CSV table of C-alpha atoms and ligand atoms in Angstrom, one decimal:
chain,number,residue,atom,x,y,z
A,575,MET,CA,3.4,-6.6,-11.7
A,576,LYS,CA,1.5,-7.2,-8.5
A,577,LYS,CA,-0.5,-4.1,-7.3
A,578,LYS,CA,0.5,-2.6,-4.0
A,579,VAL,CA,-1.8,-1.5,-1.2
A,580,ALA,CA,-1.2,1.9,0.3
A,581,VAL,CA,-1.7,2.1,4.1
A,582,ILE,CA,-2.2,5.8,4.9
A,583,MET,CA,-2.9,7.2,8.4
A,584,GLY,CA,-3.5,10.7,9.7
A,585,SER,CA,-1.0,10.6,12.6
A,586,ASP,CA,1.7,8.4,14.0
A,587,SER,CA,-0.7,7.9,16.9
A,588,ASP,CA,-2.8,5.8,14.5
A,589,LEU,CA,0.1,3.4,13.8
A,590,PRO,CA,-0.6,0.8,16.5
A,591,LEU,CA,-4.0,0.2,15.1
A,592,MET,CA,-3.0,0.4,11.4
A,593,GLU,CA,-0.2,-2.1,12.0
A,594,GLN,CA,-3.0,-4.7,12.1
A,595,ALA,CA,-3.6,-3.9,8.4
A,596,VAL,CA,0.0,-4.1,7.5
A,597,SER,CA,0.4,-7.4,9.3
A,598,MET,CA,-2.6,-8.9,7.5
A,599,LEU,CA,-1.3,-7.7,4.1
A,600,LYS,CA,2.1,-9.2,4.9
A,601,ASN,CA,0.4,-12.5,5.9
A,602,LEU,CA,-1.3,-12.5,2.5
A,603,GLN,CA,2.0,-11.6,0.7
A,604,ILE,CA,0.6,-8.4,-0.6
A,605,PRO,CA,3.2,-5.6,-1.1
A,606,CYS,CA,2.3,-2.4,0.8
A,607,GLU,CA,3.6,1.0,1.6
A,608,VAL,CA,2.8,2.9,4.8
A,609,HIS,CA,2.7,6.7,5.1
A,610,ILE,CA,1.5,9.3,7.5
A,611,TYR,CA,-0.4,12.0,5.6
A,612,SER,CA,-3.1,14.1,7.1
A,613,ALA,CA,-6.1,15.7,5.2
A,614,HIS,CA,-5.7,18.7,7.5
A,615,ARG,CA,-2.1,18.9,8.5
A,616,THR,CA,-0.5,17.8,5.2
A,617,PRO,CA,-3.2,18.4,2.6
A,618,ASP,CA,-0.9,18.8,-0.3
A,619,ALA,CA,1.1,15.7,0.4
A,620,ALA,CA,-2.0,13.6,0.8
A,621,ALA,CA,-3.5,14.9,-2.5
A,622,ASP,CA,-0.2,14.4,-4.3
A,623,PHE,CA,0.0,10.8,-3.1
A,624,ALA,CA,-3.5,10.0,-4.2
A,625,SER,CA,-3.1,11.8,-7.5
A,626,HIS,CA,-0.2,9.6,-8.5
A,627,ALA,CA,-1.1,6.4,-6.7
A,628,ARG,CA,-2.3,4.5,-9.8
A,629,GLU,CA,0.7,5.3,-11.9
A,630,ASN,CA,2.9,4.3,-8.9
A,631,GLY,CA,1.5,0.8,-8.9
A,632,PHE,CA,-1.1,0.9,-6.2
A,633,GLY,CA,-4.4,-1.0,-6.5
A,634,VAL,CA,-6.2,0.0,-3.3
A,635,ILE,CA,-5.7,2.7,-0.7
A,636,LEU,CA,-6.5,2.2,3.0
A,637,ALA,CA,-7.0,5.4,5.0
A,638,GLY,CA,-7.1,5.3,8.8
A,639,ALA,CA,-7.9,8.5,10.7
A,640,GLY,CA,-9.6,9.5,13.9
A,641,LYS,CA,-11.7,12.5,15.1
A,642,ALA,CA,-12.9,14.6,12.1
A,643,ALA,CA,-11.6,11.9,9.8
A,644,HIS,CA,-11.6,13.4,6.4
A,645,LEU,CA,-8.5,11.5,5.1
A,646,ALA,CA,-10.3,8.8,3.2
A,647,GLY,CA,-12.6,11.2,1.5
A,648,ALA,CA,-9.7,13.6,0.7
A,649,LEU,CA,-7.8,10.8,-0.9
A,650,ALA,CA,-10.8,9.5,-2.8
A,651,ALA,CA,-11.4,12.9,-4.2
A,652,ARG,CA,-8.0,12.6,-6.0
A,653,THR,CA,-8.1,9.1,-7.4
A,654,THR,CA,-10.5,6.5,-9.0
A,655,LEU,CA,-8.7,3.7,-7.1
A,656,PRO,CA,-10.9,2.2,-4.4
A,657,VAL,CA,-10.4,3.8,-1.0
A,658,ILE,CA,-11.2,2.0,2.2
A,659,GLY,CA,-11.7,4.1,5.2
A,660,VAL,CA,-10.8,2.9,8.7
A,661,PRO,CA,-12.5,5.1,11.4
A,662,ILE,CA,-10.2,5.2,14.4
A,663,ARG,CA,-11.3,5.5,18.0
A,664,SER,CA,-8.9,8.2,19.1
A,665,SER,CA,-11.1,10.8,20.9
A,666,THR,CA,-13.6,11.3,23.7
A,667,LEU,CA,-16.4,10.3,21.2
A,668,ASP,CA,-15.1,6.7,20.9
A,669,GLY,CA,-14.7,6.8,17.2
A,670,LEU,CA,-18.3,7.6,16.3
A,671,ASP,CA,-17.0,11.0,15.1
A,672,ALA,CA,-14.5,9.3,12.8
A,673,LEU,CA,-17.1,6.7,11.6
A,674,LEU,CA,-19.5,9.4,10.5
A,675,SER,CA,-16.8,11.6,9.0
A,676,THR,CA,-15.6,8.7,6.9
A,677,VAL,CA,-18.8,7.0,5.9
A,678,GLN,CA,-21.0,9.9,5.1
A,679,MET,CA,-19.5,10.7,1.7
A,680,PRO,CA,-21.4,12.8,-0.9
A,681,SER,CA,-22.9,11.0,-3.9
A,682,GLY,CA,-20.5,10.4,-6.7
A,683,MET,CA,-17.5,10.1,-4.3
A,684,PRO,CA,-17.6,6.7,-2.5
A,685,VAL,CA,-15.4,5.5,0.3
A,686,ALA,CA,-15.8,1.9,1.5
A,687,THR,CA,-15.9,2.2,5.2
A,688,VAL,CA,-15.2,-0.6,7.7
A,689,ALA,CA,-16.0,-0.7,11.4
A,690,ILE,CA,-14.4,1.5,14.0
A,691,ASP,CA,-10.8,0.2,14.4
A,692,GLY,CA,-11.5,-2.3,11.6
A,693,ALA,CA,-8.0,-2.1,10.2
A,694,ALA,CA,-7.6,-5.9,9.7
A,695,ASN,CA,-10.9,-6.1,7.9
A,696,ALA,CA,-9.9,-3.2,5.7
A,697,ALA,CA,-6.8,-5.1,4.6
A,698,LEU,CA,-8.9,-8.2,4.0
A,699,LEU,CA,-11.3,-6.2,1.8
A,700,ALA,CA,-8.4,-4.8,-0.1
A,701,ALA,CA,-7.1,-8.3,-0.6
A,702,GLN,CA,-10.4,-9.5,-1.9
A,703,MET,CA,-10.5,-6.6,-4.4
A,704,LEU,CA,-7.0,-7.5,-5.7
A,705,ALA,CA,-8.0,-11.2,-5.8
A,706,ILE,CA,-10.6,-10.5,-8.5
A,707,GLU,CA,-7.7,-10.7,-10.9
A,708,ASP,CA,-5.2,-12.8,-8.9
A,709,THR,CA,-6.0,-16.4,-8.5
A,710,GLU,CA,-3.0,-17.1,-6.2
A,711,LEU,CA,-4.2,-14.5,-3.8
A,712,MET,CA,-7.7,-15.8,-4.0
A,713,ALA,CA,-6.4,-19.2,-3.0
A,714,ARG,CA,-4.6,-17.7,0.0
A,715,LEU,CA,-7.8,-16.0,1.1
A,716,GLU,CA,-9.8,-19.2,0.7
A,717,GLN,CA,-7.2,-21.0,2.8
A,718,MET,CA,-7.5,-18.3,5.5
A,719,ARG,CA,-11.3,-18.7,5.5
A,720,ARG,CA,-11.0,-22.5,5.9
A,721,GLU,CA,-8.6,-22.0,8.9
A,722,GLN,CA,-11.0,-19.5,10.4
A,723,THR,CA,-13.9,-21.9,10.0
A,724,GLU,CA,-11.9,-24.8,11.6
A,725,LYS,CA,-10.9,-22.6,14.6
A,726,VAL,CA,-14.6,-21.8,15.3
A,727,LEU,CA,-15.7,-25.4,14.9
A,728,GLU,CA,-12.8,-26.5,17.2
A,729,LYS,CA,-14.1,-24.1,19.9
A,730,ASP,CA,-17.6,-25.6,19.5
A,731,ARG,CA,-16.2,-29.1,19.8
A,732,ALA,CA,-14.4,-28.1,23.0
A,733,LEU,CA,-17.5,-26.5,24.3
A,734,GLN,CA,-19.5,-29.7,23.7
A,735,ALA,CA,-16.9,-31.8,25.4
B,462,RP5,C1,-6.5,12.5,13.4
B,462,RP5,O1,-6.5,13.0,14.7
B,462,RP5,C2,-5.5,11.4,13.4
B,462,RP5,O2,-5.9,10.5,12.4
B,462,RP5,C3,-5.6,10.8,14.7
B,462,RP5,O3,-6.4,9.7,14.8
B,462,RP5,C4,-6.2,12.0,15.6
B,462,RP5,C5,-5.3,12.5,16.6
B,462,RP5,O4,-4.0,12.8,16.0
B,462,RP5,P1,-2.8,13.3,17.0
B,462,RP5,O5,-3.2,14.5,17.7
B,462,RP5,O6,-2.6,12.1,17.9
B,462,RP5,O7,-1.6,13.5,16.1
B,462,RP5,O8,-6.1,13.5,12.5
């Protein structure tokens, strides 16, 4: 059974950004579930989801949140699945608040944190984790890398011409 990726976000206002992660996962044919749970507004639902995520077939959890972004850390506290935090630029502090809130985890409780608004990269990192034991997924990732390389080289050829 293929492991699913959970895409969790603190508010529906995060959805336009987190859709980039969903889209990347779909491109890579990785099953995912999307939920709105907040570390502050729905702490019990967030904790309950993370506590049962492994037995419910998830392999990685993505957590996108802005402002005082404690969602990734709150989920990580309830599971030993890898949690990837996406700090979201949704305040007057341009996402620096969310970046620091997500990345500065205490020792013993890691959250892998991508760049501010790095939802697509979070999905790619989740895919690379799942590809450790999935050679078909690894092949799709390698193909994506080859296409990316070719696009850049094509731009260089156009520049030279
Ligand atoms: C965070 O506060 C959410 O993740 C969102 O990025 C931000 C603003 O939420 P809303 O006030 O738009 O619901 O908890």
